[in-house]
Coordinates of C-alpha atoms in Angstrom, one line a residue:
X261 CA -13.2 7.3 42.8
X262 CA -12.4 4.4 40.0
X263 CA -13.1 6.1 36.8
X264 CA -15.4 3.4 35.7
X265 CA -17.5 4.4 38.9
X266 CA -17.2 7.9 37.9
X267 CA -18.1 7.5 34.4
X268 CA -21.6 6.0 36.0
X269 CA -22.0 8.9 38.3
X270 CA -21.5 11.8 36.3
X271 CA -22.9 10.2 32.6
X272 CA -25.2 7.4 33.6
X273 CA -22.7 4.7 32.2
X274 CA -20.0 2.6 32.4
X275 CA -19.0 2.4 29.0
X276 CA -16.6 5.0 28.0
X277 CA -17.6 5.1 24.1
X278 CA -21.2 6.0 25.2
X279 CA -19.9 8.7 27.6
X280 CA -18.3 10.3 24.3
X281 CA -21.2 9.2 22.5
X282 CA -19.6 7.7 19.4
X283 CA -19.4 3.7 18.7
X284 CA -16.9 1.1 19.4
X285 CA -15.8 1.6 15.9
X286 CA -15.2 5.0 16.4
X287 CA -11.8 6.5 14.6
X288 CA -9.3 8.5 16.4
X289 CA -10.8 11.5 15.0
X290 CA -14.4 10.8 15.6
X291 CA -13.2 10.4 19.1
X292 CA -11.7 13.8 19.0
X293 CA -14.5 15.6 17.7
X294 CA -16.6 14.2 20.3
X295 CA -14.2 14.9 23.2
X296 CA -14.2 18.4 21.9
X297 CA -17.8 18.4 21.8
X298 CA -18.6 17.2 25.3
X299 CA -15.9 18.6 26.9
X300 CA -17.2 22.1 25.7
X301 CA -20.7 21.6 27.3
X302 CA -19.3 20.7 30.6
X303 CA -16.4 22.8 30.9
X304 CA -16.3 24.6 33.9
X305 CA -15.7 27.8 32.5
X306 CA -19.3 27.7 31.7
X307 CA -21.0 26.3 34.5
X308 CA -22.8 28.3 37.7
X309 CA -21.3 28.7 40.5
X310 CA -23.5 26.1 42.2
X311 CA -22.8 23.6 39.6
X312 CA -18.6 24.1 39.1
X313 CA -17.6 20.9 41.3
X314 CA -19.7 18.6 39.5
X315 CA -18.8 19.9 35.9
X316 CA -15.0 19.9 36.9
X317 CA -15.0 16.3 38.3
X318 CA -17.5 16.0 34.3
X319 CA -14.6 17.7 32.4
X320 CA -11.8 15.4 33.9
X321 CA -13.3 12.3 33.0
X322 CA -14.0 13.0 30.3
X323 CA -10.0 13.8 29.3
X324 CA -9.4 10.3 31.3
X325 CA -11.6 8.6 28.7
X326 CA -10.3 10.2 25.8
X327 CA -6.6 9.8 26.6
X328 CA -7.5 6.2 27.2
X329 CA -9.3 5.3 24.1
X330 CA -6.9 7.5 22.1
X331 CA -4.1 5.1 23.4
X332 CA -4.2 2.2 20.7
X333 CA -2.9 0.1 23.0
X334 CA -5.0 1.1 26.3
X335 CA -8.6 0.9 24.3
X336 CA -7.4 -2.9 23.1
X337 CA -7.3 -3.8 26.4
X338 CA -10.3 -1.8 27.1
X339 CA -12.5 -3.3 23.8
X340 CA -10.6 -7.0 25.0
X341 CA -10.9 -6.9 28.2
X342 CA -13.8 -4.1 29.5
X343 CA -11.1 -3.3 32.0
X344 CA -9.0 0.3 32.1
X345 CA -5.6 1.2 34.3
X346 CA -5.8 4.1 36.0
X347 CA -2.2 3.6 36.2
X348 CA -1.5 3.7 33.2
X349 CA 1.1 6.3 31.1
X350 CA -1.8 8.3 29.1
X351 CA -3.7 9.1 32.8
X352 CA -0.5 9.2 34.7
X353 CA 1.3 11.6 32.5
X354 CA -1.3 13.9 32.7
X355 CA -1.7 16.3 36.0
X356 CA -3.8 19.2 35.0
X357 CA -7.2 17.7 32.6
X358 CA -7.7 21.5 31.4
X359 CA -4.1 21.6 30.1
X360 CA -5.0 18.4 28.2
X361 CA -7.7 19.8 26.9
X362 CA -5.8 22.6 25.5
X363 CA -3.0 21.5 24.8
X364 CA -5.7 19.5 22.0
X365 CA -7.6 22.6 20.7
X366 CA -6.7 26.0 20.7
X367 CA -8.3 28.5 24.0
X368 CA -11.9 27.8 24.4
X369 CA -14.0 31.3 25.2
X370 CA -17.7 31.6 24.9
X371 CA -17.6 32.4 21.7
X372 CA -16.3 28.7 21.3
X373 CA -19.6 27.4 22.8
X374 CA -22.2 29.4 21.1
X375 CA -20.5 28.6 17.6
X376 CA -20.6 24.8 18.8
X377 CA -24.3 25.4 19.2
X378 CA -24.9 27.4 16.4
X379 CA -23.3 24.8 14.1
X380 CA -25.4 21.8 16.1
X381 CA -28.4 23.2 15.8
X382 CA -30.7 22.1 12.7
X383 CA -27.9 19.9 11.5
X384 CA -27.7 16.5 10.3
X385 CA -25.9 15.4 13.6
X386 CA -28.6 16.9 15.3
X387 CA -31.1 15.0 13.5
X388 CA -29.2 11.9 14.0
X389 CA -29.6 12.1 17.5
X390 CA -32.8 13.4 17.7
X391 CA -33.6 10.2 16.0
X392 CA -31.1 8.1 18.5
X393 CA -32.9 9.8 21.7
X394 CA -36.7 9.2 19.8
X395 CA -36.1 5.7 19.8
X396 CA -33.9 4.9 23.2
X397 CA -36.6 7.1 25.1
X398 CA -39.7 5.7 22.7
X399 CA -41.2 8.7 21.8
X400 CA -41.1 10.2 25.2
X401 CA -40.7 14.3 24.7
X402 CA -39.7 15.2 28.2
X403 CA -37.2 12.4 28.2
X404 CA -36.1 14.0 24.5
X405 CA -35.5 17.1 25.6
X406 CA -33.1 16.4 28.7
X407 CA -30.6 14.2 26.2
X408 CA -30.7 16.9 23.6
X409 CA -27.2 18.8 23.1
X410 CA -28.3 22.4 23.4
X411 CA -31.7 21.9 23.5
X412 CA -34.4 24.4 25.2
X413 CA -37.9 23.9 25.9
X414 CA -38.9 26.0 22.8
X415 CA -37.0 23.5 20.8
X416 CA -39.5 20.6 21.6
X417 CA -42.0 21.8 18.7
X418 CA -38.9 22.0 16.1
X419 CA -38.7 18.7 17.1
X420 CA -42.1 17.1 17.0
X421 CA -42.2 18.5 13.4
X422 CA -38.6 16.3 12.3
X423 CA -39.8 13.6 14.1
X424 CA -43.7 13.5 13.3
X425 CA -42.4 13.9 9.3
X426 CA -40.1 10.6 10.0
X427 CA -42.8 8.9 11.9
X428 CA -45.1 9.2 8.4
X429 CA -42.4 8.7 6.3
X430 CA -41.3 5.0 7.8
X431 CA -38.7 6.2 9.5
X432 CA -39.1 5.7 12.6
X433 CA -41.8 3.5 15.0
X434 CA -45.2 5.5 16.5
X435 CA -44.7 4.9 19.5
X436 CA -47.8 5.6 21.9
X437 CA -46.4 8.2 24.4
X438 CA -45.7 10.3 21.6
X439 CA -48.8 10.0 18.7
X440 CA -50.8 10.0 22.1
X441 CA -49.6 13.1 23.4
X442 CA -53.1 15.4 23.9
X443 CA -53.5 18.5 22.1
X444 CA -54.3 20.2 25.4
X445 CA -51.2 19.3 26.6
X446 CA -49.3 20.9 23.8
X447 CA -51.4 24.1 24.0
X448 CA -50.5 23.7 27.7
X449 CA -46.6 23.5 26.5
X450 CA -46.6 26.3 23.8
X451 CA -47.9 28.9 26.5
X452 CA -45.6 28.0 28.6
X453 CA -42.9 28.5 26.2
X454 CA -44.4 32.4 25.4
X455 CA -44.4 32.9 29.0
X456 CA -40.7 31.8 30.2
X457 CA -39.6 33.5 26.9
X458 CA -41.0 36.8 27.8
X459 CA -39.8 36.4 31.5
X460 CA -36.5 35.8 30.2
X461 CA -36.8 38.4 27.6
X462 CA -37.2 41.0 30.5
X463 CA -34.6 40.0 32.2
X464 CA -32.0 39.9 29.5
X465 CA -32.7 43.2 28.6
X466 CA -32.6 44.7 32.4
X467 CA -29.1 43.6 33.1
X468 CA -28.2 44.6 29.6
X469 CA -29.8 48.3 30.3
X470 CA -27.9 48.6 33.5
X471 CA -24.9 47.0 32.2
X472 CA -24.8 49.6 29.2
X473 CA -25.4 53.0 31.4
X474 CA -22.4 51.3 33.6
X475 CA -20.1 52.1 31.1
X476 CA -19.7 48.1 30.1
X477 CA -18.7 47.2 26.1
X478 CA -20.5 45.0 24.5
X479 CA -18.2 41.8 24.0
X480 CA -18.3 41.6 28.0
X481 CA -21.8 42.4 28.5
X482 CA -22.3 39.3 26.5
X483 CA -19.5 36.9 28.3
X484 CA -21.1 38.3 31.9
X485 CA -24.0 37.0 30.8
X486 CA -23.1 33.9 29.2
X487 CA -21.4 33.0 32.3
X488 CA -24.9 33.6 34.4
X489 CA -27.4 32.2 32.1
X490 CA -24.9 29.5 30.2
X491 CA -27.3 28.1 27.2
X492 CA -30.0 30.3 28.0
X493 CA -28.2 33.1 26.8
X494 CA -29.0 35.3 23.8
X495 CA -26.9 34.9 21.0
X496 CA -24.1 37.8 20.8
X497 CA -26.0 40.1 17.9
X498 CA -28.8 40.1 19.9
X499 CA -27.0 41.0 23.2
X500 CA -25.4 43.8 21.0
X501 CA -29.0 44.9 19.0
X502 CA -30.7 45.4 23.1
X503 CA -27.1 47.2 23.7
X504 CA -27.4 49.3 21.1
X505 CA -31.1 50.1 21.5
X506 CA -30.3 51.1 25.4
X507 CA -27.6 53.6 24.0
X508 CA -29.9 55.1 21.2
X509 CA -33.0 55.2 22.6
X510 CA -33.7 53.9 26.3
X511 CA -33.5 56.4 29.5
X512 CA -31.4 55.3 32.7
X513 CA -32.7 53.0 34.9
X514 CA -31.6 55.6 37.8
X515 CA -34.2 57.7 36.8
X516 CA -37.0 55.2 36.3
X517 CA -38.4 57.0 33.4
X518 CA -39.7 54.5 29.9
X519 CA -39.2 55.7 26.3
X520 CA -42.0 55.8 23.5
X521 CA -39.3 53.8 21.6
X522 CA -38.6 51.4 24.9
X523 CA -42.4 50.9 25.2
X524 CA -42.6 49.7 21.9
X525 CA -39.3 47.4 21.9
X526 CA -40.0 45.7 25.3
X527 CA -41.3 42.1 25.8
X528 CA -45.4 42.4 26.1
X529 CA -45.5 41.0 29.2
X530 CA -43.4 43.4 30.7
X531 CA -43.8 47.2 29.3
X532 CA -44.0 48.7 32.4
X533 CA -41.5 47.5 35.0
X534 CA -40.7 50.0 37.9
X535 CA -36.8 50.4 39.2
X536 CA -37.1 47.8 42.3
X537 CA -38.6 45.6 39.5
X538 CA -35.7 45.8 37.4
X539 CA -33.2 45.6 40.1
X540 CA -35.1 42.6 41.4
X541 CA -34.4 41.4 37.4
X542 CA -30.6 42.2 38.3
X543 CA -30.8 40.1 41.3
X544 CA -32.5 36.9 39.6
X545 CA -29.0 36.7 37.1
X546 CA -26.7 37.1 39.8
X547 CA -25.8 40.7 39.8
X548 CA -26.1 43.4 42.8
X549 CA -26.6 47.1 41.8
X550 CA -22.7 47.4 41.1
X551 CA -22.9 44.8 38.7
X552 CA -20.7 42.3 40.9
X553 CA -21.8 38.9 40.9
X554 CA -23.8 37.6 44.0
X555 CA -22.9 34.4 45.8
X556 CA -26.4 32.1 44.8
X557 CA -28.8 32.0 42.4
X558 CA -31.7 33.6 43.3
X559 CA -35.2 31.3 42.6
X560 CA -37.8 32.6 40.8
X561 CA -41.2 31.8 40.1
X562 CA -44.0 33.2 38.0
X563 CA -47.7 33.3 39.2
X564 CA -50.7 35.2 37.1
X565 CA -53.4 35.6 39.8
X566 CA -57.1 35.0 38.3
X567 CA -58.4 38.0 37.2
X568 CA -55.6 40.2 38.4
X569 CA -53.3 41.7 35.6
X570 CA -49.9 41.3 38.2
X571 CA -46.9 39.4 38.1
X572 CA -45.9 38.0 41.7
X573 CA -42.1 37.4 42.1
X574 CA -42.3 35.5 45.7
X575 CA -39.7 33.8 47.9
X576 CA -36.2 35.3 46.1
X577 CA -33.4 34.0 48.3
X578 CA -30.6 35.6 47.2
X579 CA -27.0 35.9 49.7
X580 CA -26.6 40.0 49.4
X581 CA -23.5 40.5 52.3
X582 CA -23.2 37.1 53.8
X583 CA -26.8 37.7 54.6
X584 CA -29.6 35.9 53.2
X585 CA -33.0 38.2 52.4
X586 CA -36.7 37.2 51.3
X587 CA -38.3 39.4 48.8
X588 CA -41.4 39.4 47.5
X589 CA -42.0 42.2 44.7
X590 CA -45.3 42.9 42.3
X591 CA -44.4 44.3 39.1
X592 CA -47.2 46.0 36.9
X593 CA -47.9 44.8 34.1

């Protein structure tokens, strides 16, 4: 596929300094931080299985674009011209994109990523953007939130303060869809958040229990994990705090027994979890009972019945043994 077509497909443009996200004007070295920074969000070391093609054919282009607009003479034609050859030495030279990349920056681990975050998050570039997306999406939050590096959905307050302050201030424009924005609708959001951050919580902590009686250190615990959940992950001290907890104070899962200390420490939503719950937990990240990694990602969906104090987990596909199996488990909470 023409990489101009490609561009399009994979970043919703055809102009190669918006797929790095810098200007025209950039300088060589604002074009290598922003390789490095996109490049590391799509890399398919970090991607789901289900997702690996598409961010490999995402992590090539992007090395196409940078080798091109790093070429001086390549990104004149390109800024003259609009046109690029895909024939050209800086593409042609190059037969393996992930030993362009690092052959650029040192070995990228998932330590890499979650500093990248780290460093993004409340930041001046992130305001910057924050700002970008506010005004090229006009106040639309959901649109906000899919643009934002690293964002999650418990973000979207963090970022209706920054941008209501810059709104009052002059900063920026009111735009209707997002002064308008109902306060039921927020309340709506903000228990959603609680929720899926509870659900989550749970089943951080049930692959991390397992993971720990298995025998597993801590550093891989965490990059097992990264690789399942990607940005959703917890950060690494608190992957090693729950690790740490399990060794000092939680029972095995084999037995099925709960602490006073792990009745305390667990998510609310979930203090009382029997053992097909939390293997069910193991299931929904990719892991079987061995702690191997299963072949799809199991769907999950929450569901409080009126007046009932259960959690349904319904309709789980998950491929155990070339075989596909439907689940559907109550846990007690």
């Amino acid at each position: 596929m023409p990489l101009m077509d490609s561009c399009e497909r994979y970043f919703g443009t055809r102009d190669l300094y918006t797929v790095l996200s810098v200007g025209s004007d950039a300088s060589d070295a604002d074009l290598l931080r922003a390789y490095r920074r996109q490049a590391l969000l799509v890399h398919p070391d970090r991607a789901e299985a289900a997702y690996r093609q598409p961010a490999t054919a995402s992590f090539q282009v992007l090395g196409k674009v940078h080798a091109i607009l790093s070429n001086r003479q390549q990104r004149e034609i390109y800024d003259e011209q609009g046109i690029v050859n895909e024939r050209c030495d800086p593409i042609k030279q190059v037969k393996d994109w992930d030993q362009y990349f690092r052959h650029l920056f040192k070995k990228v681990n998932v330590i890499d990523i979650q500093s990248l975050e780290e460093a993004y998050r409340d930041s001046e570039e992130e305001r910057d953007d924050l700002q970008q997306a506010y005004l090229d999406f006009e106040g639309d939050m959901d649109r906000i939130l899919e643009v934002m590096l690293c964002a999650r959905i418990e973000d979207e307050p963090r970022f209706r303060k920054y941008l209501e302050i810059s709104v009052r201030a002059g900063d920026l424009p009111d735009y209707p869809a997002f002064s308008s924005q109902s306060k039921q609708k927020r309340e709506s959001q903000k228990g959603k958040v609680h929720n899926t951050k509870d659900f989550e919580n749970f089943e951080h902590q049930s692959v991390i229990k397992f993971l720990v009686n298995e025998g597993v250190d801590t550093p891989t615990i965490y990059e097992r994990m990264f690789a399942v959940y990607g940005e959703r992950c917890p950060n690494y001290n608190t992957v090693e705090k729950w690790a740490s907890d399990c060794k000092h104070g939680y029972e095995s899962v084999e037995d099925g027994t709960h602490t006073q200390q792990e009745e305390d420490q667990g998510p609310s939503l979930f203090r009382e979890v029997s053992q097909e719950a939390e293997e069910s937990a193991l299931h929904e990240v990719g892991l079987d009972r061995t702690g191997n990694s299963l072949t799809a990602l199991i769907k999950k969906r929450q569901k409080k019945h009126q007046g009932s104090k259960h959690l349904i987990l319904e309709e789980q596909e998950c491929k155990l043994s070339g075989k596909t199996k439907r689940q559907t488990q109550k846990a007690r909470v």
